[in-house]
Coordinates of C-alpha atoms in Angstrom, one line a residue:
M1 CA -11.9 20.3 3.5
L2 CA -10.0 18.3 6.1
D3 CA -11.1 20.8 8.8
Q4 CA -14.7 20.5 7.8
L5 CA -14.4 16.6 7.9
L6 CA -12.9 16.8 11.4
S7 CA -15.6 19.2 12.5
Y8 CA -18.3 16.8 11.3
D9 CA -16.5 13.9 13.0
E10 CA -16.5 15.9 16.3
Q11 CA -20.2 16.8 16.0
L12 CA -21.1 13.1 15.3
F13 CA -18.9 12.1 18.2
L14 CA -20.7 14.4 20.6
F15 CA -24.1 13.2 19.3
L16 CA -23.3 9.5 19.7
N17 CA -21.4 9.9 22.9
N18 CA -24.3 11.9 24.6
L19 CA -26.8 9.2 23.7
G20 CA -25.4 7.3 26.7
T21 CA -27.0 7.2 30.2
E22 CA -25.6 6.3 33.6
S23 CA -27.7 3.1 33.7
W24 CA -25.8 1.7 30.6
D25 CA -22.3 2.9 31.6
E26 CA -21.2 -0.3 33.3
F27 CA -22.5 -2.4 30.4
W28 CA -20.4 -0.5 27.9
K29 CA -17.3 -0.5 30.2
V30 CA -17.6 -4.4 30.2
V31 CA -18.1 -4.5 26.4
T32 CA -15.0 -2.6 25.8
E33 CA -12.7 -4.6 28.0
K34 CA -10.5 -7.0 26.1
W35 CA -11.1 -9.9 28.6
S36 CA -14.9 -9.7 28.0
S37 CA -14.4 -11.2 24.6
I38 CA -12.5 -14.2 25.9
P39 CA -15.6 -16.5 26.1
L40 CA -16.4 -15.6 22.4
Y41 CA -12.8 -16.4 21.4
V42 CA -12.8 -19.7 23.3
A43 CA -16.1 -20.7 21.6
L44 CA -14.7 -19.7 18.2
L45 CA -11.5 -21.7 18.9
Y46 CA -13.7 -24.7 19.7
L47 CA -15.5 -24.3 16.4
V48 CA -12.2 -24.0 14.5
F49 CA -10.9 -27.1 16.2
K50 CA -14.1 -29.1 15.6
N51 CA -14.0 -28.3 11.9
L52 CA -10.3 -28.1 11.1
G53 CA -8.7 -30.5 13.6
A54 CA -5.6 -29.9 15.8
K55 CA -3.1 -29.1 13.1
G56 CA -5.5 -26.8 11.2
T57 CA -6.3 -25.0 14.5
L58 CA -2.6 -24.4 15.1
I59 CA -2.2 -22.8 11.7
V60 CA -5.3 -20.6 12.5
M61 CA -3.8 -19.6 15.8
L62 CA -0.5 -18.6 14.2
C63 CA -2.4 -16.6 11.6
A64 CA -4.4 -14.9 14.3
A65 CA -1.2 -13.9 16.1
V66 CA 0.1 -12.3 12.9
M67 CA -3.3 -10.6 12.5
I68 CA -3.3 -9.1 16.0
T69 CA 0.2 -8.0 15.6
A70 CA -0.4 -6.4 12.3
S71 CA -3.6 -4.5 13.4
D72 CA -2.0 -3.3 16.6
Q73 CA 1.2 -2.1 15.0
L74 CA -0.6 -0.4 12.1
A75 CA -2.8 1.5 14.6
S76 CA 0.3 2.5 16.6
L77 CA 2.0 3.7 13.5
F78 CA -1.0 5.9 12.6
K79 CA -1.5 7.1 16.2
Y80 CA 2.0 7.9 17.3
V81 CA 3.9 8.6 14.1
L82 CA 1.7 9.6 11.2
F83 CA -1.2 11.6 12.7
K84 CA -0.9 12.2 16.5
R85 CA -4.6 13.2 16.7
P86 CA -5.6 13.7 20.3
R87 CA -8.4 11.5 21.7
P88 CA -11.6 13.5 22.4
C89 CA -11.1 13.0 26.1
R90 CA -7.8 15.0 25.7
V91 CA -9.5 18.0 24.0
E92 CA -10.3 20.7 26.5
E93 CA -13.1 22.3 24.4
L94 CA -15.0 19.0 24.4
Q95 CA -14.6 18.0 28.0
N96 CA -17.7 19.9 29.2
L97 CA -19.7 18.8 26.3
M98 CA -19.1 15.0 26.3
R99 CA -19.6 12.1 28.6
F100 CA -16.2 10.5 29.6
I101 CA -16.7 7.3 31.5
A102 CA -13.6 5.3 30.6
D103 CA -11.1 4.4 33.3
G104 CA -8.3 6.1 31.4
C105 CA -7.6 8.2 28.4
G106 CA -4.7 7.5 26.1
R107 CA -2.9 10.2 24.3
Y108 CA -3.7 9.7 20.6
G109 CA -6.7 8.0 19.0
Y110 CA -6.5 7.9 15.2
F111 CA -7.2 5.0 14.5
S112 CA -8.8 2.7 17.0
A113 CA -6.8 -0.5 17.6
H114 CA -9.9 -2.0 19.4
A115 CA -12.0 -1.4 16.2
A116 CA -9.2 -2.7 13.9
S117 CA -8.5 -5.9 15.9
S118 CA -12.2 -6.8 16.5
M119 CA -13.0 -6.3 12.8
A120 CA -10.0 -8.2 11.7
A121 CA -11.0 -11.1 13.9
A122 CA -14.7 -10.9 12.7
V123 CA -13.7 -11.0 9.1
F124 CA -11.0 -13.7 9.4
L125 CA -13.0 -16.1 11.6
G126 CA -16.3 -15.3 9.9
L127 CA -14.9 -16.2 6.4
L128 CA -13.0 -19.2 7.9
L129 CA -16.1 -20.6 9.6
K130 CA -18.8 -19.5 7.0
P131 CA -18.8 -22.9 5.2
Y132 CA -19.9 -24.5 8.5
Y133 CA -22.0 -21.8 10.0
K134 CA -23.6 -19.5 7.4
Y135 CA -24.9 -16.8 9.8
L136 CA -21.7 -16.6 12.0
P137 CA -20.0 -13.9 9.9
F138 CA -23.0 -11.5 10.4
L139 CA -23.0 -12.2 14.2
L140 CA -19.2 -11.5 14.3
L141 CA -19.6 -8.3 12.3
F142 CA -22.3 -7.2 14.7
W143 CA -20.1 -7.9 17.7
A144 CA -17.2 -6.0 16.1
A145 CA -19.5 -3.0 15.5
V146 CA -20.8 -3.1 19.1
L147 CA -17.3 -3.2 20.4
A148 CA -16.2 -0.4 18.2
Y149 CA -19.2 1.8 19.3
S150 CA -18.2 1.2 22.9
R151 CA -15.1 3.3 22.3
I152 CA -17.3 6.3 21.3
Y153 CA -19.6 5.7 24.2
L154 CA -16.7 5.8 26.7
G155 CA -15.4 9.0 25.2
V156 CA -12.0 7.8 23.9
H157 CA -12.5 7.7 20.2
Y158 CA -14.1 9.8 17.4
P159 CA -16.3 8.0 14.8
L160 CA -13.6 8.5 12.1
D161 CA -11.1 6.6 14.4
I162 CA -13.6 3.8 14.5
I163 CA -14.5 3.7 10.8
T164 CA -10.8 3.8 9.8
G165 CA -9.9 1.1 12.3
M166 CA -12.8 -1.1 11.0
F167 CA -11.7 -0.5 7.4
F168 CA -8.1 -1.5 8.0
G169 CA -9.1 -4.3 10.3
A170 CA -11.4 -5.7 7.6
W171 CA -8.6 -5.7 5.1
I172 CA -6.2 -7.3 7.5
G173 CA -8.7 -10.0 8.4
Y174 CA -9.3 -10.6 4.7
G175 CA -5.6 -10.9 4.0
I176 CA -5.0 -13.2 6.9
F177 CA -7.9 -15.4 5.8
H178 CA -6.1 -15.9 2.4
L179 CA -2.7 -16.4 4.2
N180 CA -4.4 -19.1 6.3
K181 CA -5.9 -20.7 3.2
W182 CA -2.4 -20.8 1.6
A183 CA -0.8 -22.1 4.8
Q184 CA -3.5 -24.9 5.1
R185 CA -3.0 -26.0 1.5
R186 CA 0.7 -26.0 1.8
F187 CA 0.5 -28.0 5.1
N188 CA -1.9 -30.5 3.5
A189 CA 0.3 -30.9 0.4
E190 CA 3.3 -31.6 2.6
I191 CA 1.3 -34.3 4.4
L192 CA 0.4 -35.9 1.1
Q193 CA 4.0 -35.9 0.0
T194 CA 5.2 -37.6 3.1
N195 CA 2.5 -40.4 2.9

């Protein structure tokens, strides 16, 4: 059963990875870079500040730090301790069948920290800002999916790496959203008590 699932995952990877063309390679390399999302994060931080104020933004930033740490550490636990599944770019049998355009190839890939952290951010910030911008969650989910697909395009992750990363990222983002709500309520209650 597991072997069959991994075989399907490999076949789907090869199909999706080979959809790429040289004319799009640089675009997907830029998409996958962490720095390319900085303008989006700055814009989202501005929206948070505009709607929650300075102290609310500070709480959001602290929650975001916990979220990024949780998603990265969970991905590392899965990759280096629990599963140790080699990335497709490390599998000799695939190297002549796939397009590898990334600048480097890590050792293990299950599951994708890129997919987890981008989905966590999309869910957390989408839920946080939904009362003010009702279509923003959908745009953020689309961004997370595009970023996740870039990892397949570059040849560094299987679809199962991406799906699992997005699944855990969504749950982490959802949990951090509720942690933020609790922290905001607690902070506001303390302000009321001191006044």
